[in-house]
Every structure is written in C-alpha cells, then in structure tokens.
Coordinates of C-alpha atoms in Angstrom, one line a residue:
M1 CA 109.6 138.2 207.0
T2 CA 111.9 141.2 206.7
R3 CA 112.6 143.6 203.9
Q4 CA 116.2 144.0 202.8
G5 CA 117.5 147.6 202.4
E6 CA 119.9 148.7 199.7
S7 CA 122.7 148.8 202.3
G8 CA 121.9 145.2 203.4
E9 CA 120.4 146.3 206.6
Q10 CA 117.2 144.5 207.5
R11 CA 114.3 146.8 208.0
Y12 CA 111.2 146.1 210.0
T13 CA 108.3 148.1 208.7
A14 CA 105.4 147.5 211.1
P15 CA 104.6 149.3 214.4
G16 CA 105.5 147.0 217.3
Y17 CA 108.3 145.2 215.5
E18 CA 112.0 145.6 215.9
R19 CA 115.0 143.3 215.8
V20 CA 115.1 141.3 219.0
E21 CA 118.5 140.1 220.2
P22 CA 118.4 138.4 223.6
R23 CA 121.8 138.5 225.3
A24 CA 121.8 135.1 227.2
T25 CA 125.0 133.2 226.5
Y26 CA 124.2 129.6 227.5
A27 CA 124.3 127.5 224.4
P28 CA 123.4 123.9 225.3
W29 CA 123.5 122.7 221.7
Q30 CA 127.3 123.1 221.8
G31 CA 127.6 120.0 224.0
D32 CA 124.9 118.0 222.4
K33 CA 126.7 115.6 220.1
R34 CA 123.6 113.8 218.7
F35 CA 121.9 117.1 217.9
H36 CA 124.9 118.2 215.9
E37 CA 125.0 114.9 214.0
V38 CA 121.4 115.2 213.0
N39 CA 121.3 119.0 212.5
V40 CA 124.2 118.9 210.1
I41 CA 122.0 116.8 207.8
T42 CA 118.7 118.5 208.4
R43 CA 119.6 122.2 208.5
E44 CA 119.8 122.7 204.7
Q45 CA 116.3 121.4 204.4
T46 CA 114.6 123.9 206.7
L47 CA 114.2 127.7 207.0
V48 CA 114.1 127.4 210.8
D49 CA 117.2 128.7 212.6
L50 CA 119.5 127.0 215.1
Y51 CA 117.7 128.3 218.1
R52 CA 114.3 127.2 217.2
S53 CA 115.6 123.9 215.9
Y54 CA 117.2 123.2 219.2
E55 CA 114.1 124.1 221.1
L56 CA 112.1 121.6 218.9
W57 CA 114.8 119.0 219.7
Q58 CA 114.3 119.6 223.5
L59 CA 110.5 119.8 223.3
A60 CA 110.4 116.5 221.4
A61 CA 112.1 114.9 224.4
E62 CA 109.7 116.6 226.8
A63 CA 106.8 115.3 224.7
C64 CA 107.9 111.7 225.5
K65 CA 106.8 112.2 229.1
V66 CA 103.1 112.2 228.0
P67 CA 101.3 109.7 225.8
G68 CA 100.7 110.2 222.1
D69 CA 102.3 110.5 218.7
I70 CA 103.9 113.5 217.1
L71 CA 102.4 115.8 214.3
E72 CA 104.1 118.5 212.3
V73 CA 102.0 120.5 209.9
G74 CA 104.0 122.6 207.4
V75 CA 107.0 120.4 206.6
W76 CA 108.5 122.0 203.5
R77 CA 111.6 119.9 202.8
G78 CA 111.4 118.0 206.0
G79 CA 114.3 119.6 208.0
T80 CA 112.5 120.1 211.3
G81 CA 110.2 117.1 210.9
A82 CA 113.2 114.8 210.5
L83 CA 115.0 116.5 213.4
I84 CA 112.0 115.8 215.6
A85 CA 111.6 112.3 214.4
A86 CA 115.3 111.5 215.1
R87 CA 114.8 112.7 218.7
I88 CA 111.6 110.7 219.1
A89 CA 113.3 107.6 217.6
E90 CA 115.8 107.7 220.5
R91 CA 113.4 108.4 223.3
A92 CA 110.2 106.7 222.2
P93 CA 110.8 104.5 219.2
D94 CA 107.3 103.0 219.2
R95 CA 105.7 106.4 218.4
T96 CA 104.8 107.7 214.9
V97 CA 105.8 111.1 213.7
Y98 CA 103.3 112.4 211.1
L99 CA 104.7 115.0 208.7
A100 CA 101.8 116.8 206.9
D101 CA 102.2 119.3 204.1
T102 CA 100.3 120.5 201.0
F103 CA 103.6 120.3 198.9
R104 CA 102.0 123.1 196.8
G105 CA 102.8 126.0 199.1
V106 CA 100.9 128.0 201.6
V107 CA 97.1 127.7 201.7
K108 CA 94.3 129.5 203.5
A109 CA 95.8 132.9 203.4
G110 CA 93.3 135.6 204.3
P111 CA 92.6 139.1 205.4
K112 CA 94.5 138.7 208.7
D113 CA 97.7 137.8 206.8
Q114 CA 99.7 140.8 205.6
Y115 CA 102.3 139.1 203.5
Y116 CA 101.1 135.7 202.3
R117 CA 98.7 135.3 199.4
G118 CA 98.9 131.6 198.8
G119 CA 101.3 129.3 197.0
E120 CA 104.5 130.5 198.7
H121 CA 107.1 127.9 199.7
A122 CA 105.9 125.5 197.0
N123 CA 109.4 124.3 196.1
A124 CA 109.3 121.0 198.0
S125 CA 107.9 117.5 197.5
P126 CA 107.1 114.4 199.4
E127 CA 110.1 112.8 197.7
D128 CA 112.4 115.5 199.2
V129 CA 111.2 114.6 202.7
Q130 CA 111.4 110.9 202.1
R131 CA 115.0 111.2 200.9
L132 CA 115.9 113.0 204.1
V133 CA 114.1 110.5 206.3
D134 CA 115.9 107.7 204.5
R135 CA 119.3 109.4 204.9
L136 CA 118.7 109.4 208.7
E137 CA 117.4 105.8 208.6
L138 CA 114.2 106.8 210.3
G139 CA 111.4 104.2 210.4
N140 CA 109.0 106.2 212.5
V141 CA 107.8 108.7 210.0
K142 CA 104.6 108.9 208.0
I143 CA 104.3 111.6 205.3
L144 CA 100.8 113.1 204.7
S145 CA 100.5 114.9 201.4
G146 CA 97.6 117.3 201.1
V147 CA 95.9 120.0 203.2
F148 CA 95.7 119.2 206.9
P149 CA 93.2 118.6 208.4
D150 CA 90.9 118.7 205.4
D151 CA 92.5 116.0 203.2
T152 CA 94.7 113.9 205.5
A153 CA 93.6 114.0 209.1
H154 CA 91.9 110.6 208.6
E155 CA 95.4 109.1 208.0
V156 CA 96.4 109.9 211.6
A157 CA 95.5 106.7 213.5
S158 CA 96.5 108.1 216.9
A159 CA 93.9 108.7 219.6
Q160 CA 96.4 111.1 221.2
I161 CA 99.0 113.6 220.0
S162 CA 101.7 114.5 222.5
M163 CA 103.3 117.3 220.5
C164 CA 102.2 119.3 217.4
H165 CA 104.5 121.7 215.5
I166 CA 102.5 124.1 213.4
D167 CA 104.5 125.9 210.7
V168 CA 101.8 127.1 208.3
D169 CA 102.5 130.9 208.3
V170 CA 98.9 132.1 208.2
Y171 CA 96.0 132.7 210.6
Q172 CA 93.4 130.3 209.3
G173 CA 95.8 127.4 208.9
A174 CA 97.1 127.8 212.4
R175 CA 93.6 128.0 213.8
E176 CA 92.2 124.9 212.0
V177 CA 95.2 122.7 212.9
T178 CA 94.9 123.8 216.5
E179 CA 91.2 123.1 216.7
W180 CA 91.8 119.6 215.3
V181 CA 94.7 118.7 217.6
W182 CA 93.7 120.3 220.9
P183 CA 91.1 117.7 221.9
R184 CA 93.6 115.0 221.1
L185 CA 96.3 116.4 223.4
P186 CA 96.7 114.9 226.8
V187 CA 97.4 117.1 229.8
G188 CA 101.0 118.2 229.3
G189 CA 100.7 118.0 225.6
I190 CA 102.6 120.6 223.6
V191 CA 101.7 122.8 220.6
V192 CA 104.6 124.8 219.0
Y193 CA 103.8 127.7 216.6
D194 CA 106.6 128.7 214.3
D195 CA 106.7 132.3 213.0
Y196 CA 105.1 133.7 216.1
G197 CA 106.3 137.3 216.3
F198 CA 107.9 137.5 212.8
Y199 CA 107.0 140.4 210.6
G200 CA 105.1 139.0 207.7
C201 CA 103.4 136.3 209.8
E202 CA 101.1 138.5 211.7
G203 CA 98.2 136.1 211.2
V204 CA 99.9 133.4 213.3
T205 CA 100.7 135.9 216.1
T206 CA 97.1 137.2 216.0
Y207 CA 95.7 133.8 216.4
V208 CA 98.0 132.7 219.2
D209 CA 97.2 136.0 221.1
E210 CA 93.5 135.5 220.6
V211 CA 93.4 132.1 222.4
A212 CA 96.3 132.5 224.9
H213 CA 93.9 133.6 227.6
L214 CA 92.0 130.3 227.6
A215 CA 92.2 128.5 231.0
D216 CA 93.2 125.1 229.5
R217 CA 96.7 126.2 228.4
V218 CA 99.7 128.1 229.4
R219 CA 101.7 130.1 226.9
V220 CA 105.5 130.3 226.7
H221 CA 107.1 133.0 224.5
N222 CA 110.8 133.2 224.7
L223 CA 111.5 135.7 221.9
N224 CA 113.1 133.2 219.5
G225 CA 110.1 133.1 217.1
H226 CA 108.2 130.3 218.7
A227 CA 105.1 130.4 220.9
V228 CA 104.4 127.3 222.9
F229 CA 101.2 126.2 224.5
V230 CA 101.2 123.4 227.1
K231 CA 97.8 121.9 227.9
T232 CA 96.9 122.1 231.5
V233 CA 93.3 120.7 231.8

C-alpha cells in the first residue's frame, strides 16, 4: 500500500521502502496474443498489475511440467484466478484450478501486519468470480467459499498441487496456506506470494523472509511485487 500526498505523489513511509523501477525493456506480453485476449477480460477484476499478471501466466505454464492441480487463495473478483485457469486450460485441460476466498474480506490480520485489521477487500462474491469464469468459458475451475484451509481445504481432492498463488495480504494467512500446501507440492512445485515487498503488506514479506532459508526451496524475488518459492526436495 502507498499513501497519496496532496500533490498526487505517492509517499512511502517506512524505512527500507522506496519506489522500485527496474529499467529492463523486454516486454514479452506484447507478442502474446492469447494473453492479451484473456487479460483484456480479467484485468478489471484484479488489483494485480500487468507485470505480475504476466508472470502468473508464465508460471502457470511452467507448473504444467510437474504433476498436480492449481490453487489460488485470495481471489477477490477472480481476475488472476481466471487468468491462470485460462492458461491451464490450454496446457493441461485435465487439471482443476481451485479458487479459494472468504468473500468477506481479509482475515487473520495480527500484530505483524501494519495496515490490515480485517475485513478489507470484502467487495467481491462467488457470483462475481463465476460470471468471469463463464465469460471465458472455463470448465476447469472450482470456487471455494470460506476461510482456507480452515473451512474449505477438504474440498480440494488433489493429492498434489503444482502451483499455489497466495494473495492473502497478511502474515498468518500466508503462513497457514503455505503450511497446508507445501507437503502437497511435488519437486518443482511453485508457490507465488503476492504483495511481497509492498508497503502495507509487511506481514507477507516477514513470513517469506522467515522461511526463505529452508533447504527444501529456492526463492526468486524479481522486484515486481512477487516472491516465488520453487520446491527442491
């Protein structure tokens, strides 16, 4: 999160935070016709920017190289989940994409979260997500309504998860989803954390940094607001 100054300038108010502007110029999404076709439909239903959206699109394809279904926790109106599901439908149509959300906003905010108190981003519903899924004619999606893993993990039939996108904004939520999904990842399985490194989401950054040293994973942080773990053992 950022705070908006009276002049319109975004201000970053915590030590260790500044506006990061990588200067690479390669833009592979420009030549990706199918991504554009899907993104033009999904982009209004997500708070995730183009760069992270395209990374999810690419990582979904990579996840098809290892066994397992796909899980997203923190769906909001379904933009990134539908984007991922569209990619999976092309590459591995037999796999299920599980989209899990409380649909009553952020839960499990705690002392390690500086901004979130609970209930934020409650302006979404399962019906919003289903409409988007239907518009894209996706038959590989299952929507899970409730707190994950507490309420809905039993609805995930998969023995393995090849990719998990975690967009829960807070420390405890990120931790509990990771602890549930990690034993279900094959070697090469992917966990993507949204909001890593964003001011206001320090809890997610704290959690990722706490476990990044573990020997069963490698971390990739490319300064776009994602942290990615790949399981190695």
